[in-house]
């Protein structure tokens, strides 16, 4: 894992030294789309987990009679 982290700056440097502006723009667009997908998935998962915990809390409260 540490080996990959050490290579990350070199990969970024190589990306930004790219002569073709089109390639950099394409990579940026791909990264943006992936980021949006991750955020949407995390948001959806957060709502599902919140609903799950709310349901569990309701059941526990109902079973204890309080």
PDB file of N, CA and C in Angstrom:
ATOM      1  N   UNK A   1       0.831  -1.195   0.000  1.00  0.00           N
ATOM      2  CA  UNK A   1       0.000   0.000   0.000  1.00  0.00           C
ATOM      3  C   UNK A   1       0.870   1.252   0.000  1.00  0.00           C
ATOM      4  N   UNK A   2       1.899   1.258   0.819  1.00  0.00           N
ATOM      5  CA  UNK A   2       2.762   2.422   0.891  1.00  0.00           C
ATOM      6  C   UNK A   2       3.453   2.676  -0.442  1.00  0.00           C
ATOM      7  N   UNK A   3       3.769   1.615  -1.138  1.00  0.00           N
ATOM      8  CA  UNK A   3       4.433   1.738  -2.428  1.00  0.00           C
ATOM      9  C   UNK A   3       3.566   2.501  -3.426  1.00  0.00           C
ATOM     10  N   UNK A   4       2.263   2.226  -3.430  1.00  0.00           N
ATOM     11  CA  UNK A   4       1.345   2.911  -4.330  1.00  0.00           C
ATOM     12  C   UNK A   4       1.187   4.381  -3.977  1.00  0.00           C
ATOM     13  N   UNK A   5       1.193   4.671  -2.682  1.00  0.00           N
ATOM     14  CA  UNK A   5       1.066   6.055  -2.239  1.00  0.00           C
ATOM     15  C   UNK A   5       2.288   6.858  -2.671  1.00  0.00           C
ATOM     16  N   UNK A   6       3.458   6.256  -2.612  1.00  0.00           N
ATOM     17  CA  UNK A   6       4.681   6.951  -3.012  1.00  0.00           C
ATOM     18  C   UNK A   6       4.711   7.225  -4.514  1.00  0.00           C
ATOM     19  N   UNK A   7       4.030   6.426  -5.296  1.00  0.00           N
ATOM     20  CA  UNK A   7       4.013   6.602  -6.750  1.00  0.00           C
ATOM     21  C   UNK A   7       2.977   7.627  -7.196  1.00  0.00           C
ATOM     22  N   UNK A   8       2.025   7.968  -6.334  1.00  0.00           N
ATOM     23  CA  UNK A   8       0.934   8.859  -6.706  1.00  0.00           C
ATOM     24  C   UNK A   8       1.424  10.221  -7.198  1.00  0.00           C
ATOM     25  N   UNK A   9       2.350  10.893  -6.491  1.00  0.00           N
ATOM     26  CA  UNK A   9       2.833  12.185  -7.009  1.00  0.00           C
ATOM     27  C   UNK A   9       3.500  12.064  -8.380  1.00  0.00           C
ATOM     28  N   UNK A  10       4.208  10.977  -8.607  1.00  0.00           N
ATOM     29  CA  UNK A  10       4.845  10.786  -9.910  1.00  0.00           C
ATOM     30  C   UNK A  10       3.800  10.613 -11.012  1.00  0.00           C
ATOM     31  N   UNK A  11       2.731   9.913 -10.695  1.00  0.00           N
ATOM     32  CA  UNK A  11       1.655   9.724 -11.672  1.00  0.00           C
ATOM     33  C   UNK A  11       0.990  11.063 -11.986  1.00  0.00           C
ATOM     34  N   UNK A  12       0.739  11.865 -10.950  1.00  0.00           N
ATOM     35  CA  UNK A  12       0.145  13.184 -11.179  1.00  0.00           C
ATOM     36  C   UNK A  12       1.068  14.074 -11.998  1.00  0.00           C
ATOM     37  N   UNK A  13       2.359  14.048 -11.688  1.00  0.00           N
ATOM     38  CA  UNK A  13       3.319  14.859 -12.442  1.00  0.00           C
ATOM     39  C   UNK A  13       3.323  14.455 -13.908  1.00  0.00           C
ATOM     40  N   UNK A  14       3.289  13.152 -14.159  1.00  0.00           N
ATOM     41  CA  UNK A  14       3.266  12.659 -15.538  1.00  0.00           C
ATOM     42  C   UNK A  14       1.992  13.115 -16.256  1.00  0.00           C
ATOM     43  N   UNK A  15       0.873  13.100 -15.536  1.00  0.00           N
ATOM     44  CA  UNK A  15      -0.400  13.517 -16.119  1.00  0.00           C
ATOM     45  C   UNK A  15      -0.362  14.988 -16.514  1.00  0.00           C
ATOM     46  N   UNK A  16       0.190  15.828 -15.644  1.00  0.00           N
ATOM     47  CA  UNK A  16       0.196  17.260 -15.925  1.00  0.00           C
ATOM     48  C   UNK A  16       1.278  17.672 -16.923  1.00  0.00           C
ATOM     49  N   UNK A  17       2.267  16.820 -17.157  1.00  0.00           N
ATOM     50  CA  UNK A  17       3.286  17.109 -18.158  1.00  0.00           C
ATOM     51  C   UNK A  17       2.845  16.669 -19.552  1.00  0.00           C
ATOM     52  N   UNK A  18       1.687  16.059 -19.631  1.00  0.00           N
ATOM     53  CA  UNK A  18       1.155  15.574 -20.900  1.00  0.00           C
ATOM     54  C   UNK A  18       1.066  16.730 -21.891  1.00  0.00           C
ATOM     55  N   UNK A  19       1.609  16.523 -23.082  1.00  0.00           N
ATOM     56  CA  UNK A  19       1.607  17.562 -24.106  1.00  0.00           C
ATOM     57  C   UNK A  19       0.228  17.777 -24.715  1.00  0.00           C
ATOM     58  N   UNK A  20      -0.539  16.749 -24.769  1.00  0.00           N
ATOM     59  CA  UNK A  20      -1.843  16.843 -25.405  1.00  0.00           C
ATOM     60  C   UNK A  20      -2.883  17.342 -24.401  1.00  0.00           C
ATOM     61  N   UNK A  21      -3.394  18.537 -24.629  1.00  0.00           N
ATOM     62  CA  UNK A  21      -4.405  19.102 -23.736  1.00  0.00           C
ATOM     63  C   UNK A  21      -5.691  18.306 -23.751  1.00  0.00           C
ATOM     64  N   UNK A  22      -5.978  17.686 -24.867  1.00  0.00           N
ATOM     65  CA  UNK A  22      -7.188  16.884 -24.985  1.00  0.00           C
ATOM     66  C   UNK A  22      -7.164  15.718 -24.010  1.00  0.00           C
ATOM     67  N   UNK A  23      -6.029  15.075 -23.865  1.00  0.00           N
ATOM     68  CA  UNK A  23      -5.922  13.930 -22.964  1.00  0.00           C
ATOM     69  C   UNK A  23      -6.161  14.351 -21.525  1.00  0.00           C
ATOM     70  N   UNK A  24      -5.592  15.472 -21.123  1.00  0.00           N
ATOM     71  CA  UNK A  24      -5.778  15.967 -19.762  1.00  0.00           C
ATOM     72  C   UNK A  24      -7.247  16.288 -19.516  1.00  0.00           C
ATOM     73  N   UNK A  25      -7.893  16.907 -20.473  1.00  0.00           N
ATOM     74  CA  UNK A  25      -9.311  17.238 -20.338  1.00  0.00           C
ATOM     75  C   UNK A  25     -10.142  15.965 -20.235  1.00  0.00           C
ATOM     76  N   UNK A  26      -9.825  14.971 -21.031  1.00  0.00           N
ATOM     77  CA  UNK A  26     -10.560  13.701 -20.970  1.00  0.00           C
ATOM     78  C   UNK A  26     -10.405  13.042 -19.605  1.00  0.00           C
ATOM     79  N   UNK A  27      -9.177  13.006 -19.092  1.00  0.00           N
ATOM     80  CA  UNK A  27      -8.954  12.418 -17.765  1.00  0.00           C
ATOM     81  C   UNK A  27      -9.700  13.196 -16.691  1.00  0.00           C
ATOM     82  N   UNK A  28      -9.733  14.496 -16.808  1.00  0.00           N
ATOM     83  CA  UNK A  28     -10.440  15.326 -15.845  1.00  0.00           C
ATOM     84  C   UNK A  28     -11.938  15.050 -15.890  1.00  0.00           C
ATOM     85  N   UNK A  29     -12.479  14.920 -17.085  1.00  0.00           N
ATOM     86  CA  UNK A  29     -13.904  14.613 -17.208  1.00  0.00           C
ATOM     87  C   UNK A  29     -14.229  13.236 -16.643  1.00  0.00           C
ATOM     88  N   UNK A  30     -13.390  12.262 -16.914  1.00  0.00           N
ATOM     89  CA  UNK A  30     -13.604  10.912 -16.373  1.00  0.00           C
ATOM     90  C   UNK A  30     -13.550  10.942 -14.855  1.00  0.00           C
ATOM     91  N   UNK A  31     -12.556  11.631 -14.292  1.00  0.00           N
ATOM     92  CA  UNK A  31     -12.440  11.733 -12.837  1.00  0.00           C
ATOM     93  C   UNK A  31     -13.649  12.437 -12.244  1.00  0.00           C
ATOM     94  N   UNK A  32     -14.153  13.448 -12.919  1.00  0.00           N
ATOM     95  CA  UNK A  32     -15.334  14.167 -12.439  1.00  0.00           C
ATOM     96  C   UNK A  32     -16.560  13.265 -12.423  1.00  0.00           C
ATOM     97  N   UNK A  33     -16.751  12.518 -13.481  1.00  0.00           N
ATOM     98  CA  UNK A  33     -17.906  11.620 -13.564  1.00  0.00           C
ATOM     99  C   UNK A  33     -17.820  10.543 -12.491  1.00  0.00           C
ATOM    100  N   UNK A  34     -16.635   9.987 -12.284  1.00  0.00           N
ATOM    101  CA  UNK A  34     -16.456   8.967 -11.246  1.00  0.00           C
ATOM    102  C   UNK A  34     -16.735   9.570  -9.871  1.00  0.00           C
ATOM    103  N   UNK A  35     -16.254  10.788  -9.630  1.00  0.00           N
ATOM    104  CA  UNK A  35     -16.476  11.455  -8.344  1.00  0.00           C
ATOM    105  C   UNK A  35     -17.964  11.688  -8.087  1.00  0.00           C
ATOM    106  N   UNK A  36     -18.671  12.127  -9.096  1.00  0.00           N
ATOM    107  CA  UNK A  36     -20.113  12.352  -8.957  1.00  0.00           C
ATOM    108  C   UNK A  36     -20.825  11.036  -8.646  1.00  0.00           C
ATOM    109  N   UNK A  37     -20.411   9.970  -9.310  1.00  0.00           N
ATOM    110  CA  UNK A  37     -21.001   8.655  -9.036  1.00  0.00           C
ATOM    111  C   UNK A  37     -20.741   8.199  -7.609  1.00  0.00           C
ATOM    112  N   UNK A  38     -19.529   8.415  -7.121  1.00  0.00           N
ATOM    113  CA  UNK A  38     -19.205   8.034  -5.748  1.00  0.00           C
ATOM    114  C   UNK A  38     -20.032   8.850  -4.757  1.00  0.00           C
ATOM    115  N   UNK A  39     -20.153  10.148  -4.991  1.00  0.00           N
ATOM    116  CA  UNK A  39     -20.947  10.988  -4.095  1.00  0.00           C
ATOM    117  C   UNK A  39     -22.417  10.581  -4.093  1.00  0.00           C
ATOM    118  N   UNK A  40     -22.959  10.299  -5.259  1.00  0.00           N
ATOM    119  CA  UNK A  40     -24.361   9.877  -5.336  1.00  0.00           C
ATOM    120  C   UNK A  40     -24.568   8.544  -4.618  1.00  0.00           C
ATOM    121  N   UNK A  41     -23.638   7.621  -4.805  1.00  0.00           N
ATOM    122  CA  UNK A  41     -23.740   6.331  -4.131  1.00  0.00           C
ATOM    123  C   UNK A  41     -23.618   6.461  -2.629  1.00  0.00           C
ATOM    124  N   UNK A  42     -22.701   7.299  -2.161  1.00  0.00           N
ATOM    125  CA  UNK A  42     -22.533   7.503  -0.717  1.00  0.00           C
ATOM    126  C   UNK A  42     -23.773   8.155  -0.117  1.00  0.00           C
ATOM    127  N   UNK A  43     -24.356   9.089  -0.840  1.00  0.00           N
ATOM    128  CA  UNK A  43     -25.574   9.742  -0.365  1.00  0.00           C
ATOM    129  C   UNK A  43     -26.714   8.736  -0.253  1.00  0.00           C
ATOM    130  N   UNK A  44     -26.873   7.922  -1.265  1.00  0.00           N
ATOM    131  CA  UNK A  44     -27.927   6.912  -1.262  1.00  0.00           C
ATOM    132  C   UNK A  44     -27.716   5.898  -0.145  1.00  0.00           C
ATOM    133  N   UNK A  45     -26.477   5.464   0.030  1.00  0.00           N
ATOM    134  CA  UNK A  45     -26.177   4.500   1.080  1.00  0.00           C
ATOM    135  C   UNK A  45     -26.407   5.120   2.461  1.00  0.00           C
ATOM    136  N   UNK A  46     -26.055   6.391   2.630  1.00  0.00           N
ATOM    137  CA  UNK A  46     -26.278   7.077   3.899  1.00  0.00           C
ATOM    138  C   UNK A  46     -27.744   7.139   4.261  1.00  0.00           C
ATOM    139  N   UNK A  47     -28.571   7.413   3.286  1.00  0.00           N
ATOM    140  CA  UNK A  47     -30.021   7.459   3.538  1.00  0.00           C
ATOM    141  C   UNK A  47     -30.555   6.080   3.913  1.00  0.00           C
ATOM    142  N   UNK A  48     -30.057   5.044   3.243  1.00  0.00           N
ATOM    143  CA  UNK A  48     -30.507   3.680   3.544  1.00  0.00           C
ATOM    144  C   UNK A  48     -30.087   3.265   4.953  1.00  0.00           C
ATOM    145  N   UNK A  49     -28.866   3.612   5.337  1.00  0.00           N
ATOM    146  CA  UNK A  49     -28.382   3.276   6.686  1.00  0.00           C
ATOM    147  C   UNK A  49     -29.173   4.050   7.728  1.00  0.00           C
ATOM    148  N   UNK A  50     -29.468   5.307   7.452  1.00  0.00           N
ATOM    149  CA  UNK A  50     -30.268   6.112   8.375  1.00  0.00           C
ATOM    150  C   UNK A  50     -31.649   5.487   8.577  1.00  0.00           C
ATOM    151  N   UNK A  51     -32.269   5.063   7.494  1.00  0.00           N
ATOM    152  CA  UNK A  51     -33.579   4.410   7.580  1.00  0.00           C
ATOM    153  C   UNK A  51     -33.485   3.120   8.386  1.00  0.00           C
ATOM    154  N   UNK A  52     -32.440   2.349   8.162  1.00  0.00           N
ATOM    155  CA  UNK A  52     -32.251   1.103   8.896  1.00  0.00           C
ATOM    156  C   UNK A  52     -32.142   1.359  10.387  1.00  0.00           C
ATOM    157  N   UNK A  53     -31.308   2.310  10.789  1.00  0.00           N
ATOM    158  CA  UNK A  53     -31.142   2.602  12.213  1.00  0.00           C
ATOM    159  C   UNK A  53     -32.410   3.180  12.824  1.00  0.00           C
ATOM    160  N   UNK A  54     -33.148   3.975  12.067  1.00  0.00           N
ATOM    161  CA  UNK A  54     -34.419   4.505  12.559  1.00  0.00           C
ATOM    162  C   UNK A  54     -35.408   3.373  12.801  1.00  0.00           C
ATOM    163  N   UNK A  55     -35.471   2.422  11.877  1.00  0.00           N
ATOM    164  CA  UNK A  55     -36.357   1.270  12.040  1.00  0.00           C
ATOM    165  C   UNK A  55     -35.959   0.421  13.252  1.00  0.00           C
ATOM    166  N   UNK A  56     -34.665   0.210  13.425  1.00  0.00           N
ATOM    167  CA  UNK A  56     -34.189  -0.567  14.575  1.00  0.00           C
ATOM    168  C   UNK A  56     -34.526   0.156  15.873  1.00  0.00           C
ATOM    169  N   UNK A  57     -34.310   1.468  15.912  1.00  0.00           N
ATOM    170  CA  UNK A  57     -34.624   2.237  17.115  1.00  0.00           C
ATOM    171  C   UNK A  57     -36.106   2.177  17.427  1.00  0.00           C
ATOM    172  N   UNK A  58     -36.937   2.243  16.401  1.00  0.00           N
ATOM    173  CA  UNK A  58     -38.382   2.154  16.612  1.00  0.00           C
ATOM    174  C   UNK A  58     -38.763   0.792  17.179  1.00  0.00           C
ATOM    175  N   UNK A  59     -38.197  -0.262  16.643  1.00  0.00           N
ATOM    176  CA  UNK A  59     -38.487  -1.619  17.137  1.00  0.00           C
ATOM    177  C   UNK A  59     -38.016  -1.811  18.574  1.00  0.00           C
ATOM    178  N   UNK A  60     -36.836  -1.311  18.887  1.00  0.00           N
ATOM    179  CA  UNK A  60     -36.320  -1.443  20.263  1.00  0.00           C
ATOM    180  C   UNK A  60     -37.190  -0.670  21.226  1.00  0.00           C
ATOM    181  N   UNK A  61     -37.582   0.521  20.848  1.00  0.00           N
ATOM    182  CA  UNK A  61     -38.458   1.320  21.703  1.00  0.00           C
ATOM    183  C   UNK A  61     -39.801   0.643  21.896  1.00  0.00           C
ATOM    184  N   UNK A  62     -40.349   0.083  20.833  1.00  0.00           N
ATOM    185  CA  UNK A  62     -41.642  -0.600  20.923  1.00  0.00           C
ATOM    186  C   UNK A  62     -41.538  -1.872  21.783  1.00  0.00           C
ATOM    187  N   UNK A  63     -40.436  -2.580  21.692  1.00  0.00           N
ATOM    188  CA  UNK A  63     -40.309  -3.835  22.448  1.00  0.00           C
ATOM    189  C   UNK A  63     -40.040  -3.592  23.933  1.00  0.00           C
ATOM    190  N   UNK A  64     -39.467  -2.458  24.288  1.00  0.00           N
ATOM    191  CA  UNK A  64     -39.233  -2.166  25.702  1.00  0.00           C
ATOM    192  C   UNK A  64     -40.409  -1.460  26.332  1.00  0.00           C
ATOM    193  N   UNK A  65     -41.333  -0.981  25.540  1.00  0.00           N
ATOM    194  CA  UNK A  65     -42.538  -0.342  26.060  1.00  0.00           C
ATOM    195  C   UNK A  65     -42.305   1.064  26.559  1.00  0.00           C
ATOM    196  N   UNK A  66     -41.239   1.698  26.137  1.00  0.00           N
ATOM    197  CA  UNK A  66     -40.953   3.059  26.584  1.00  0.00           C
ATOM    198  C   UNK A  66     -41.170   4.051  25.482  1.00  0.00           C
TER     199      UNK A  66
END
